[in-house]
């Protein structure tokens, strides 16, 4: 590489380089003394190269140095590239056909013995990895994850830049508008008693950019939510934030599809265009979830009509009640499980809201195991077998309830069973889920809540339902689903101030609260706001999926623990009384 | 543009498009009714296009609509491109040769009358502009500034990406290490009484990335400093942050030069390579400042030796005292100023530490005006005239004192006089200032302070001065100077834990404080830290210079006022008692 101490990286040398004099730098990875020779694997972010120290070739001082070096010392060596001896090539290693016959070595620093081995497949506790993250990042997998993230982010930026999107930086110190998640607060020193908030997203600011004529905006934006953490949540996360104006919904989705296809294509992941679009209610009815993984079947079937006359009262009761459903999925293979294992599934179903789990296990010997089958007539069984395409070894599970309720239980079970049965999910799965309801009912607060967010454009032809049946209203919304994860989401925005006011009112905002929180947006809408829509891609999650990792921490350089700690620097930490006094605060 | 309501932007149509049917969107800018026709300038971020509504061509409804539209309404029009009538072309406008003969119009929204005209050269108070920033951004100059910033940022990213730098995101919620500037604090809810700090820069984290093997890192990083603001300071600002490992200082500077030249080149600004390098002390001696604008002369001359025998005791006293200097600059043209105007310069000089200002104005009639010249011998005057290349109309100003003291006064005066005399400064001026002192003396705290920062690598051959004469030590440092501004700065880092400890000790850190603040860095250095160095470019400032603006707020979408307010959203604001209680705080 130009402008480096080395002429080549440790992942670069091949047969074609044999005979070349090269200089490499990196960390001592493995060292073996063998037959008076010293072999060292030298590692950098690009790979590793075998070094050979032969006292016949390098001078005494260099050989002596080679004897003293230890794991994780950074060194610089010069030598000649030569083939490995016949039969000693390492096919698993990109540089496995060559080695560097060292003539000179310089020790650049020493190292204490690391707290854990710098290897991919060593089972180190994550808190130790995070405490010494700078060592953890040396592991080949972490190095490759960081590169993947950098490459994908750049590919996205390039795709947006090439389509005339402007990158605009929006402020991180902004106004607290406590909606949904909790804000992180930042006390102001110059204005005692006043606080900034770190943005949960640049949503309001990007709409203001559209009002300001930016027309096409993107930003790889750090966002903050002070929520309790779980495996795919962090207090700060990154979204690729996009907004367009003078557009229709199809314009936004079309531009996004091409941009995403470009960027994924750069990563070697082909995305067929146009992407499939699934209506929200179809996704719920078929997959029981608004972010379906369609790489496997196990779809939901509506079997309500089969059980209209059933002696099993739970089913026939539902079948004869407006708005109640009996639905089923068939988990092929789980019918072979022992009864005890099947019975445990009720606990899983409970996580998704079920009160129990009705099932029929079709045994390979032709028998069935089921707590409920005794109530079914032969005709019901025959119809069920036909509808669910039953074969020996199948496990049919049921859920009963209102549409969303039954769907949600089986959607959860479908994903659970796919994992439990290790159902193959090859490649990546991309689709849009569109037309989400505008509202849902918030049972805790006893009022309407936005399904996406308060600024979402309702379907124009359903505006008359706003007073009569708001829960039936759809909206101009689109979620980007990747491999069963909500990888991104967006929608068209309300650009009419009156409609925005009305929606906020429906959401239970008093005029005063609406004005205090969103007054500046509603004022802006009155100054010629254009039609607009946008999107946000969850960069951490998409990188996780691209890297084949199961946790977003694996694609972040310095993630935090579930309690929000940085274990390396011991943040958050106590601060001095002087620092608190400067911002006019005291501890409770 | 594909995926838009319009077929062309308002800055795009030319003679070659005549005859085409086009659809444009944008805001109504200017409207003129003339001879039964209506003319509208339609504006978007790319420019403006003249529309003509002729009742003979568009139907009655469309013409009526055209009669109702007002300034800043967003509209969509369809029509035919045709040449403007003979003699009516507007050469100043890119689209000035054509107009669109409208057949159809759709009003996309209405607008209240804006608080100010959307024009570049209207003198609107800045607080009004910031209150309605979304209107201000519609001004052509602001639209072009945002595009410039986006283009330059992308060009930088591309240049780094092409050179194998990885973009790595470092956390914004990190540890408070109060060094230099004040930290913005973020209270933790999950760990009551504990605080994160927003990063003043990713300095420590990028060093840890180097220890972690990233080798080449860049990030366009938001940084935060809670300092009192002035015209080129904001509480949050953006730096292009870079770090490299397994490198020498020349490697880092070489890679940076090429990267910067690539990016500036994309903006049409040629940067000759290699960049000039000026040693810190040469810059101080010659220009009186460590960020010289070398597009004009007016250099500092050491005239000490001329006045060894002078009857003017201030000069001869200095000339006969070790370490004291008499220095002078010649501001050509200012010798014509009236005496009263010249006398006012003493106040300016006082800002740079002068107790008064000795000067000689060489009048065009051959006379001199000066409070001190009466003490000078003919020989002294002759020598001075020769040294300072004096011509009629010149103003020679003196400063007396220790080296840095005298230099600083005249460096300040040199810049002041260049502005006052409107000295031409064509094009852009790029250079490196290198080898800054490692320390300076902090008179307030009565101890050594870092000239750059505590992690800077001292010159290796001067390490023996650390105890005997630390102020004489130089360092591996380089500031990137553009047009007389410190546009960026960097240095090689200490990668030896012991040396780092010793430097912190010299800076007055107790071992406990060093451990509490930087313990995690010093621990990391013990695990095989490689040689490393880096850089940070002040993106806001560089964009300001590229845009020809005189304030960084002109190149930021949503800047804050001097008291840290966002006037649009009224941030910072009061928060609820519940929000404070959640983070275990109360107001003082």
Short mmCIF file of N, CA, C and O in Angstrom, two decimals, chain A residues 19-125:
data_model
loop_
_atom_site.label_atom_id
_atom_site.label_comp_id
_atom_site.label_asym_id
_atom_site.label_seq_id
_atom_site.Cartn_x
_atom_site.Cartn_y
_atom_site.Cartn_z
N UNK A 19 9.71 -14.46 -5.37
CA UNK A 19 10.95 -13.81 -5.78
C UNK A 19 11.01 -12.35 -5.40
O UNK A 19 12.09 -11.76 -5.34
N UNK A 20 9.85 -11.76 -5.11
CA UNK A 20 9.83 -10.33 -4.79
C UNK A 20 10.36 -10.08 -3.38
O UNK A 20 10.14 -10.88 -2.48
N UNK A 21 11.06 -8.96 -3.21
CA UNK A 21 11.41 -8.54 -1.86
C UNK A 21 10.27 -7.68 -1.33
O UNK A 21 9.84 -6.74 -2.00
N UNK A 22 9.79 -8.02 -0.16
CA UNK A 22 8.60 -7.34 0.37
C UNK A 22 8.83 -6.93 1.82
O UNK A 22 9.71 -7.48 2.50
N UNK A 23 8.08 -5.94 2.23
CA UNK A 23 8.05 -5.57 3.64
C UNK A 23 6.62 -5.69 4.14
O UNK A 23 5.69 -5.18 3.50
N UNK A 24 6.46 -6.40 5.23
CA UNK A 24 5.13 -6.57 5.82
C UNK A 24 5.13 -6.02 7.24
O UNK A 24 6.16 -5.99 7.92
N UNK A 25 3.98 -5.58 7.68
CA UNK A 25 3.80 -5.22 9.09
C UNK A 25 2.56 -5.92 9.62
O UNK A 25 1.68 -6.30 8.85
N UNK A 26 2.51 -6.08 10.91
CA UNK A 26 1.33 -6.71 11.50
C UNK A 26 1.66 -7.21 12.89
O UNK A 26 2.68 -6.83 13.49
N UNK A 27 0.75 -8.03 13.39
CA UNK A 27 0.91 -8.57 14.73
C UNK A 27 1.34 -10.04 14.67
O UNK A 27 0.85 -10.79 13.81
N UNK A 28 2.23 -10.42 15.58
CA UNK A 28 2.63 -11.82 15.70
C UNK A 28 1.41 -12.61 16.15
O UNK A 28 0.84 -12.32 17.21
N UNK A 29 1.01 -13.56 15.32
CA UNK A 29 -0.22 -14.30 15.64
C UNK A 29 0.15 -15.66 16.26
O UNK A 29 0.01 -15.87 17.44
N UNK A 30 0.68 -16.56 15.42
CA UNK A 30 1.14 -17.84 15.94
C UNK A 30 2.64 -17.96 15.68
O UNK A 30 3.12 -17.48 14.66
N UNK A 31 3.34 -18.61 16.59
CA UNK A 31 4.78 -18.80 16.42
C UNK A 31 5.12 -20.25 16.70
O UNK A 31 4.67 -20.81 17.70
N UNK A 32 5.90 -20.83 15.80
CA UNK A 32 6.33 -22.22 16.01
C UNK A 32 7.83 -22.30 15.79
O UNK A 32 8.35 -21.76 14.81
N UNK A 33 8.52 -22.95 16.71
CA UNK A 33 9.95 -23.23 16.52
C UNK A 33 10.04 -24.66 16.03
O UNK A 33 9.48 -25.57 16.64
N UNK A 34 10.75 -24.85 14.93
CA UNK A 34 10.72 -26.19 14.32
C UNK A 34 12.04 -26.42 13.58
O UNK A 34 12.35 -25.70 12.63
N UNK A 35 12.80 -27.38 14.09
CA UNK A 35 14.04 -27.77 13.41
C UNK A 35 15.03 -26.63 13.25
O UNK A 35 15.63 -26.46 12.19
N UNK A 36 15.15 -25.83 14.31
CA UNK A 36 16.12 -24.72 14.23
C UNK A 36 15.60 -23.52 13.48
O UNK A 36 16.29 -22.51 13.37
N UNK A 37 14.41 -23.63 12.94
CA UNK A 37 13.80 -22.50 12.23
C UNK A 37 12.66 -21.94 13.09
O UNK A 37 12.13 -22.63 13.96
N UNK A 38 12.31 -20.69 12.82
CA UNK A 38 11.16 -20.10 13.51
C UNK A 38 10.12 -19.70 12.47
O UNK A 38 10.44 -19.02 11.49
N UNK A 39 8.92 -20.18 12.68
CA UNK A 39 7.81 -19.81 11.80
C UNK A 39 6.84 -18.91 12.56
O UNK A 39 6.50 -19.18 13.71
N UNK A 40 6.43 -17.85 11.89
CA UNK A 40 5.50 -16.91 12.50
C UNK A 40 4.37 -16.64 11.52
O UNK A 40 4.62 -16.40 10.33
N UNK A 41 3.13 -16.68 12.00
CA UNK A 41 2.02 -16.15 11.20
C UNK A 41 1.86 -14.69 11.56
O UNK A 41 1.60 -14.36 12.73
N UNK A 42 2.03 -13.84 10.56
CA UNK A 42 1.90 -12.40 10.80
C UNK A 42 0.50 -12.00 10.33
O UNK A 42 0.09 -12.32 9.22
N UNK A 43 -0.21 -11.25 11.19
CA UNK A 43 -1.62 -10.95 10.91
C UNK A 43 -1.86 -9.44 10.83
O UNK A 43 -1.36 -8.67 11.66
N UNK A 44 -2.59 -9.01 9.81
CA UNK A 44 -3.12 -7.65 9.83
C UNK A 44 -4.60 -7.75 9.46
O UNK A 44 -5.15 -8.84 9.41
N UNK A 45 -5.25 -6.62 9.18
CA UNK A 45 -6.70 -6.66 8.95
C UNK A 45 -7.07 -7.40 7.68
O UNK A 45 -8.22 -7.77 7.48
N UNK A 46 -6.07 -7.60 6.79
CA UNK A 46 -6.37 -8.20 5.50
C UNK A 46 -6.15 -9.71 5.48
O UNK A 46 -6.57 -10.38 4.53
N UNK A 47 -5.43 -10.23 6.46
CA UNK A 47 -5.17 -11.66 6.44
C UNK A 47 -3.92 -12.00 7.21
O UNK A 47 -3.48 -11.24 8.08
N UNK A 48 -3.33 -13.16 6.89
CA UNK A 48 -2.08 -13.52 7.56
C UNK A 48 -1.12 -14.16 6.56
O UNK A 48 -1.54 -14.72 5.55
N UNK A 49 0.15 -14.03 6.84
CA UNK A 49 1.20 -14.55 5.97
C UNK A 49 2.21 -15.27 6.84
O UNK A 49 2.56 -14.80 7.93
N UNK A 50 2.68 -16.42 6.35
CA UNK A 50 3.68 -17.16 7.10
C UNK A 50 5.07 -16.57 6.86
O UNK A 50 5.48 -16.34 5.73
N UNK A 51 5.76 -16.30 7.98
CA UNK A 51 7.15 -15.84 7.91
C UNK A 51 8.05 -17.00 8.32
O UNK A 51 7.70 -17.77 9.21
N UNK A 52 9.19 -17.09 7.67
CA UNK A 52 10.17 -18.09 8.11
C UNK A 52 11.47 -17.39 8.45
O UNK A 52 12.00 -16.60 7.66
N UNK A 53 11.95 -17.65 9.66
CA UNK A 53 13.25 -17.12 10.09
C UNK A 53 14.24 -18.28 10.08
O UNK A 53 14.06 -19.26 10.80
N UNK A 54 15.29 -18.14 9.28
CA UNK A 54 16.29 -19.18 9.13
C UNK A 54 17.63 -18.55 9.50
O UNK A 54 18.04 -17.56 8.89
N UNK A 55 18.30 -19.08 10.52
CA UNK A 55 19.56 -18.44 10.95
C UNK A 55 20.60 -18.38 9.84
O UNK A 55 21.54 -17.60 9.91
N UNK A 56 20.42 -19.18 8.79
CA UNK A 56 21.35 -19.13 7.66
C UNK A 56 21.11 -17.90 6.78
O UNK A 56 21.95 -17.54 5.97
N UNK A 57 19.92 -17.34 6.91
CA UNK A 57 19.55 -16.26 5.99
C UNK A 57 19.54 -14.90 6.67
O UNK A 57 20.15 -13.95 6.20
N UNK A 58 18.85 -14.81 7.79
CA UNK A 58 18.84 -13.52 8.48
C UNK A 58 20.03 -13.48 9.42
O UNK A 58 20.52 -14.51 9.88
N UNK A 59 20.49 -12.28 9.69
CA UNK A 59 21.70 -12.20 10.53
C UNK A 59 21.36 -12.58 11.97
O UNK A 59 20.21 -12.73 12.35
N UNK A 60 22.39 -12.69 12.76
CA UNK A 60 22.23 -13.20 14.12
C UNK A 60 21.26 -12.34 14.94
O UNK A 60 20.44 -12.85 15.68
N UNK A 61 21.41 -11.05 14.75
CA UNK A 61 20.58 -10.14 15.52
C UNK A 61 19.11 -10.33 15.17
O UNK A 61 18.24 -10.40 16.04
N UNK A 62 18.83 -10.44 13.88
CA UNK A 62 17.44 -10.61 13.45
C UNK A 62 16.88 -11.94 13.98
O UNK A 62 15.76 -12.01 14.47
N UNK A 63 17.70 -12.99 13.90
CA UNK A 63 17.21 -14.29 14.38
C UNK A 63 16.97 -14.25 15.89
O UNK A 63 15.98 -14.78 16.39
N UNK A 64 17.87 -13.57 16.57
CA UNK A 64 17.69 -13.44 18.01
C UNK A 64 16.40 -12.68 18.31
O UNK A 64 15.64 -13.05 19.22
N UNK A 65 16.15 -11.62 17.55
CA UNK A 65 14.91 -10.87 17.74
C UNK A 65 13.70 -11.78 17.54
O UNK A 65 12.75 -11.75 18.33
N UNK A 66 13.78 -12.59 16.49
CA UNK A 66 12.66 -13.50 16.22
C UNK A 66 12.44 -14.45 17.39
O UNK A 66 11.31 -14.87 17.67
N UNK A 67 13.52 -14.78 18.09
CA UNK A 67 13.36 -15.66 19.25
C UNK A 67 12.64 -14.97 20.41
O UNK A 67 12.02 -15.63 21.24
N UNK A 68 12.74 -13.63 20.45
CA UNK A 68 12.17 -12.92 21.60
C UNK A 68 10.72 -12.49 21.40
O UNK A 68 10.02 -12.21 22.37
N UNK A 69 10.29 -12.43 20.14
CA UNK A 69 8.95 -11.86 19.91
C UNK A 69 7.87 -12.79 20.45
O UNK A 69 8.02 -14.00 20.48
N UNK A 70 6.80 -12.17 20.90
CA UNK A 70 5.69 -12.89 21.53
C UNK A 70 4.39 -12.50 20.85
O UNK A 70 4.32 -11.54 20.09
N UNK A 71 3.36 -13.23 21.18
CA UNK A 71 2.03 -13.00 20.60
C UNK A 71 1.61 -11.54 20.73
O UNK A 71 1.76 -10.94 21.79
N UNK A 72 1.08 -11.03 19.63
CA UNK A 72 0.49 -9.70 19.56
C UNK A 72 1.49 -8.55 19.64
O UNK A 72 1.09 -7.41 19.80
N UNK A 73 2.78 -8.86 19.48
CA UNK A 73 3.73 -7.77 19.28
C UNK A 73 3.59 -7.28 17.84
O UNK A 73 3.57 -8.10 16.91
N UNK A 74 3.50 -5.99 17.62
CA UNK A 74 3.54 -5.50 16.24
C UNK A 74 4.98 -5.45 15.73
O UNK A 74 5.87 -4.95 16.42
N UNK A 75 5.19 -6.01 14.56
CA UNK A 75 6.54 -6.05 14.00
C UNK A 75 6.51 -5.65 12.53
O UNK A 75 5.45 -5.59 11.90
N UNK A 76 7.70 -5.39 12.03
CA UNK A 76 7.88 -5.07 10.62
C UNK A 76 8.99 -5.98 10.11
O UNK A 76 10.05 -6.06 10.74
N UNK A 77 8.75 -6.69 9.03
CA UNK A 77 9.76 -7.61 8.50
C UNK A 77 9.98 -7.35 7.01
O UNK A 77 9.08 -6.93 6.29
N UNK A 78 11.22 -7.61 6.59
CA UNK A 78 11.53 -7.57 5.17
C UNK A 78 12.08 -8.93 4.78
O UNK A 78 12.77 -9.58 5.58
N UNK A 79 11.75 -9.38 3.59
CA UNK A 79 12.22 -10.67 3.16
C UNK A 79 11.81 -10.95 1.73
O UNK A 79 11.30 -10.06 1.03
N UNK A 80 12.03 -12.19 1.34
CA UNK A 80 11.74 -12.59 -0.04
C UNK A 80 10.57 -13.56 -0.05
O UNK A 80 10.49 -14.45 0.79
N UNK A 81 9.69 -13.37 -1.03
CA UNK A 81 8.55 -14.29 -1.16
C UNK A 81 9.05 -15.56 -1.83
O UNK A 81 9.73 -15.51 -2.86
N UNK A 82 8.72 -16.72 -1.23
CA UNK A 82 9.08 -17.97 -1.87
C UNK A 82 7.97 -19.00 -1.69
O UNK A 82 7.13 -18.86 -0.80
N UNK A 83 7.96 -19.99 -2.54
CA UNK A 83 6.90 -20.99 -2.42
C UNK A 83 7.06 -21.78 -1.13
O UNK A 83 8.19 -21.96 -0.65
N UNK A 84 5.97 -22.23 -0.57
CA UNK A 84 6.11 -23.16 0.55
C UNK A 84 6.61 -24.49 0.00
O UNK A 84 6.34 -24.83 -1.16
N UNK A 85 7.32 -25.22 0.83
CA UNK A 85 7.82 -26.52 0.36
C UNK A 85 6.66 -27.39 -0.13
O UNK A 85 5.53 -27.28 0.36
N UNK A 86 6.99 -28.25 -1.12
CA UNK A 86 6.03 -29.20 -1.69
C UNK A 86 5.18 -29.85 -0.59
O UNK A 86 5.73 -30.33 0.41
N UNK A 87 3.87 -29.82 -0.76
CA UNK A 87 2.99 -30.50 0.19
C UNK A 87 2.67 -29.71 1.44
O UNK A 87 1.90 -30.14 2.27
N UNK A 88 3.28 -28.53 1.58
CA UNK A 88 3.02 -27.75 2.80
C UNK A 88 2.14 -26.53 2.54
O UNK A 88 1.98 -25.69 3.43
N UNK A 89 1.63 -26.42 1.31
CA UNK A 89 0.72 -25.30 1.04
C UNK A 89 -0.55 -25.44 1.88
O UNK A 89 -0.95 -26.54 2.22
N UNK A 90 -1.11 -24.29 2.26
CA UNK A 90 -2.35 -24.29 3.05
C UNK A 90 -3.47 -23.73 2.19
O UNK A 90 -3.55 -22.54 1.95
N UNK A 91 -4.31 -24.65 1.71
CA UNK A 91 -5.34 -24.24 0.76
C UNK A 91 -6.40 -23.35 1.36
O UNK A 91 -7.10 -22.63 0.66
N UNK A 92 -6.55 -23.43 2.68
CA UNK A 92 -7.60 -22.64 3.33
C UNK A 92 -7.22 -21.17 3.45
O UNK A 92 -8.04 -20.33 3.80
N UNK A 93 -5.94 -20.90 3.20
CA UNK A 93 -5.43 -19.55 3.43
C UNK A 93 -5.12 -18.91 2.07
O UNK A 93 -4.49 -19.53 1.22
N UNK A 94 -5.57 -17.68 1.87
CA UNK A 94 -5.34 -17.01 0.59
C UNK A 94 -3.85 -16.90 0.28
O UNK A 94 -3.44 -16.97 -0.88
N UNK A 95 -3.05 -16.74 1.32
CA UNK A 95 -1.59 -16.64 1.11
C UNK A 95 -0.90 -17.98 1.33
O UNK A 95 0.31 -18.05 1.52
N UNK A 96 -1.69 -19.05 1.31
CA UNK A 96 -1.19 -20.35 1.75
C UNK A 96 -0.15 -21.01 0.86
O UNK A 96 0.45 -22.01 1.26
N UNK A 97 0.04 -20.46 -0.34
CA UNK A 97 1.02 -21.09 -1.23
C UNK A 97 2.42 -20.54 -1.05
O UNK A 97 3.39 -21.10 -1.57
N UNK A 98 2.52 -19.42 -0.34
CA UNK A 98 3.84 -18.77 -0.21
C UNK A 98 4.22 -18.57 1.25
O UNK A 98 3.42 -18.76 2.16
N UNK A 99 5.46 -18.21 1.44
CA UNK A 99 5.88 -17.71 2.73
C UNK A 99 6.92 -16.62 2.48
O UNK A 99 7.40 -16.46 1.36
N UNK A 100 7.19 -15.84 3.51
CA UNK A 100 8.22 -14.81 3.37
C UNK A 100 9.44 -15.23 4.16
O UNK A 100 9.36 -15.52 5.36
N UNK A 101 10.55 -15.32 3.45
CA UNK A 101 11.83 -15.76 3.99
C UNK A 101 12.51 -14.49 4.49
O UNK A 101 12.99 -13.66 3.71
N UNK A 102 12.48 -14.31 5.81
CA UNK A 102 12.79 -13.01 6.39
C UNK A 102 14.29 -12.72 6.46
O UNK A 102 15.08 -13.59 6.85
N UNK A 103 14.67 -11.51 6.06
CA UNK A 103 16.06 -11.09 6.22
C UNK A 103 16.20 -10.06 7.33
O UNK A 103 17.26 -9.92 7.93
N UNK A 104 15.13 -9.33 7.61
CA UNK A 104 15.24 -8.26 8.59
C UNK A 104 13.94 -8.13 9.37
O UNK A 104 12.86 -8.33 8.82
N UNK A 105 14.07 -7.80 10.62
CA UNK A 105 12.89 -7.64 11.47
C UNK A 105 13.06 -6.45 12.39
O UNK A 105 14.17 -6.17 12.86
N UNK A 106 11.99 -5.73 12.58
CA UNK A 106 12.00 -4.63 13.54
C UNK A 106 10.79 -4.77 14.46
O UNK A 106 9.67 -4.95 13.99
N UNK A 107 11.07 -4.73 15.75
CA UNK A 107 9.98 -4.80 16.73
C UNK A 107 9.42 -3.39 16.91
O UNK A 107 10.15 -2.47 17.28
N UNK A 108 8.14 -3.20 16.64
CA UNK A 108 7.53 -1.87 16.72
C UNK A 108 6.96 -1.58 18.09
O UNK A 108 6.81 -0.43 18.48
N UNK A 109 6.64 -2.63 18.81
CA UNK A 109 6.16 -2.47 20.17
C UNK A 109 6.08 -3.86 20.79
O UNK A 109 6.11 -4.87 20.08
N UNK A 110 5.95 -3.90 22.12
CA UNK A 110 5.74 -5.18 22.79
C UNK A 110 4.27 -5.28 23.18
O UNK A 110 3.50 -4.36 22.96
N UNK A 111 3.89 -6.41 23.75
CA UNK A 111 2.50 -6.55 24.20
C UNK A 111 2.45 -7.42 25.44
O UNK A 111 3.17 -8.41 25.55
N UNK A 112 1.58 -7.04 26.35
CA UNK A 112 1.23 -7.94 27.43
C UNK A 112 0.47 -9.12 26.82
O UNK A 112 -0.05 -9.04 25.70
N UNK A 113 0.37 -10.20 27.57
CA UNK A 113 -0.40 -11.34 27.08
C UNK A 113 -1.88 -10.96 27.05
O UNK A 113 -2.42 -10.53 28.06
N UNK A 114 -2.52 -11.10 25.89
CA UNK A 114 -3.94 -10.71 25.80
C UNK A 114 -4.81 -11.53 26.73
O UNK A 114 -4.48 -12.67 27.07
N UNK A 115 -5.92 -10.96 27.10
CA UNK A 115 -6.86 -11.61 28.02
C UNK A 115 -7.55 -12.80 27.36
O UNK A 115 -8.16 -13.62 28.02
N UNK A 116 -7.50 -12.84 26.03
CA UNK A 116 -8.10 -13.98 25.32
C UNK A 116 -7.37 -14.14 23.99
O UNK A 116 -6.69 -13.22 23.53
N UNK A 117 -7.51 -15.32 23.42
CA UNK A 117 -6.84 -15.57 22.15
C UNK A 117 -7.52 -14.81 21.01
O UNK A 117 -8.74 -14.70 20.97
N UNK A 118 -6.70 -14.30 20.11
CA UNK A 118 -7.24 -13.55 18.97
C UNK A 118 -7.59 -14.55 17.88
O UNK A 118 -6.87 -14.72 16.89
N UNK A 119 -8.68 -15.29 18.09
CA UNK A 119 -9.12 -16.30 17.14
C UNK A 119 -10.62 -16.16 16.99
O UNK A 119 -11.31 -15.70 17.90
N UNK A 120 -11.14 -16.59 15.83
CA UNK A 120 -12.57 -16.45 15.60
C UNK A 120 -13.41 -17.39 16.46
O UNK A 120 -14.48 -17.05 16.90
N UNK A 121 -12.90 -18.61 16.66
CA UNK A 121 -13.79 -19.62 17.22
C UNK A 121 -13.46 -19.95 18.66
O UNK A 121 -13.59 -21.07 19.11
N UNK A 122 -13.01 -18.94 19.38
CA UNK A 122 -12.75 -19.15 20.80
C UNK A 122 -13.93 -18.55 21.56
O UNK A 122 -14.44 -17.49 21.22
N UNK A 123 -14.39 -19.27 22.53
CA UNK A 123 -15.61 -18.88 23.22
C UNK A 123 -15.28 -17.97 24.39
O UNK A 123 -15.19 -18.40 25.52
N UNK A 124 -15.11 -16.69 24.09
CA UNK A 124 -14.77 -15.74 25.14
C UNK A 124 -16.05 -15.04 25.59
O UNK A 124 -16.89 -14.68 24.77
N UNK A 125 -16.19 -14.86 26.89
CA UNK A 125 -17.38 -14.17 27.42
C UNK A 125 -17.46 -12.78 26.80
O UNK A 125 -16.44 -12.10 26.66
#
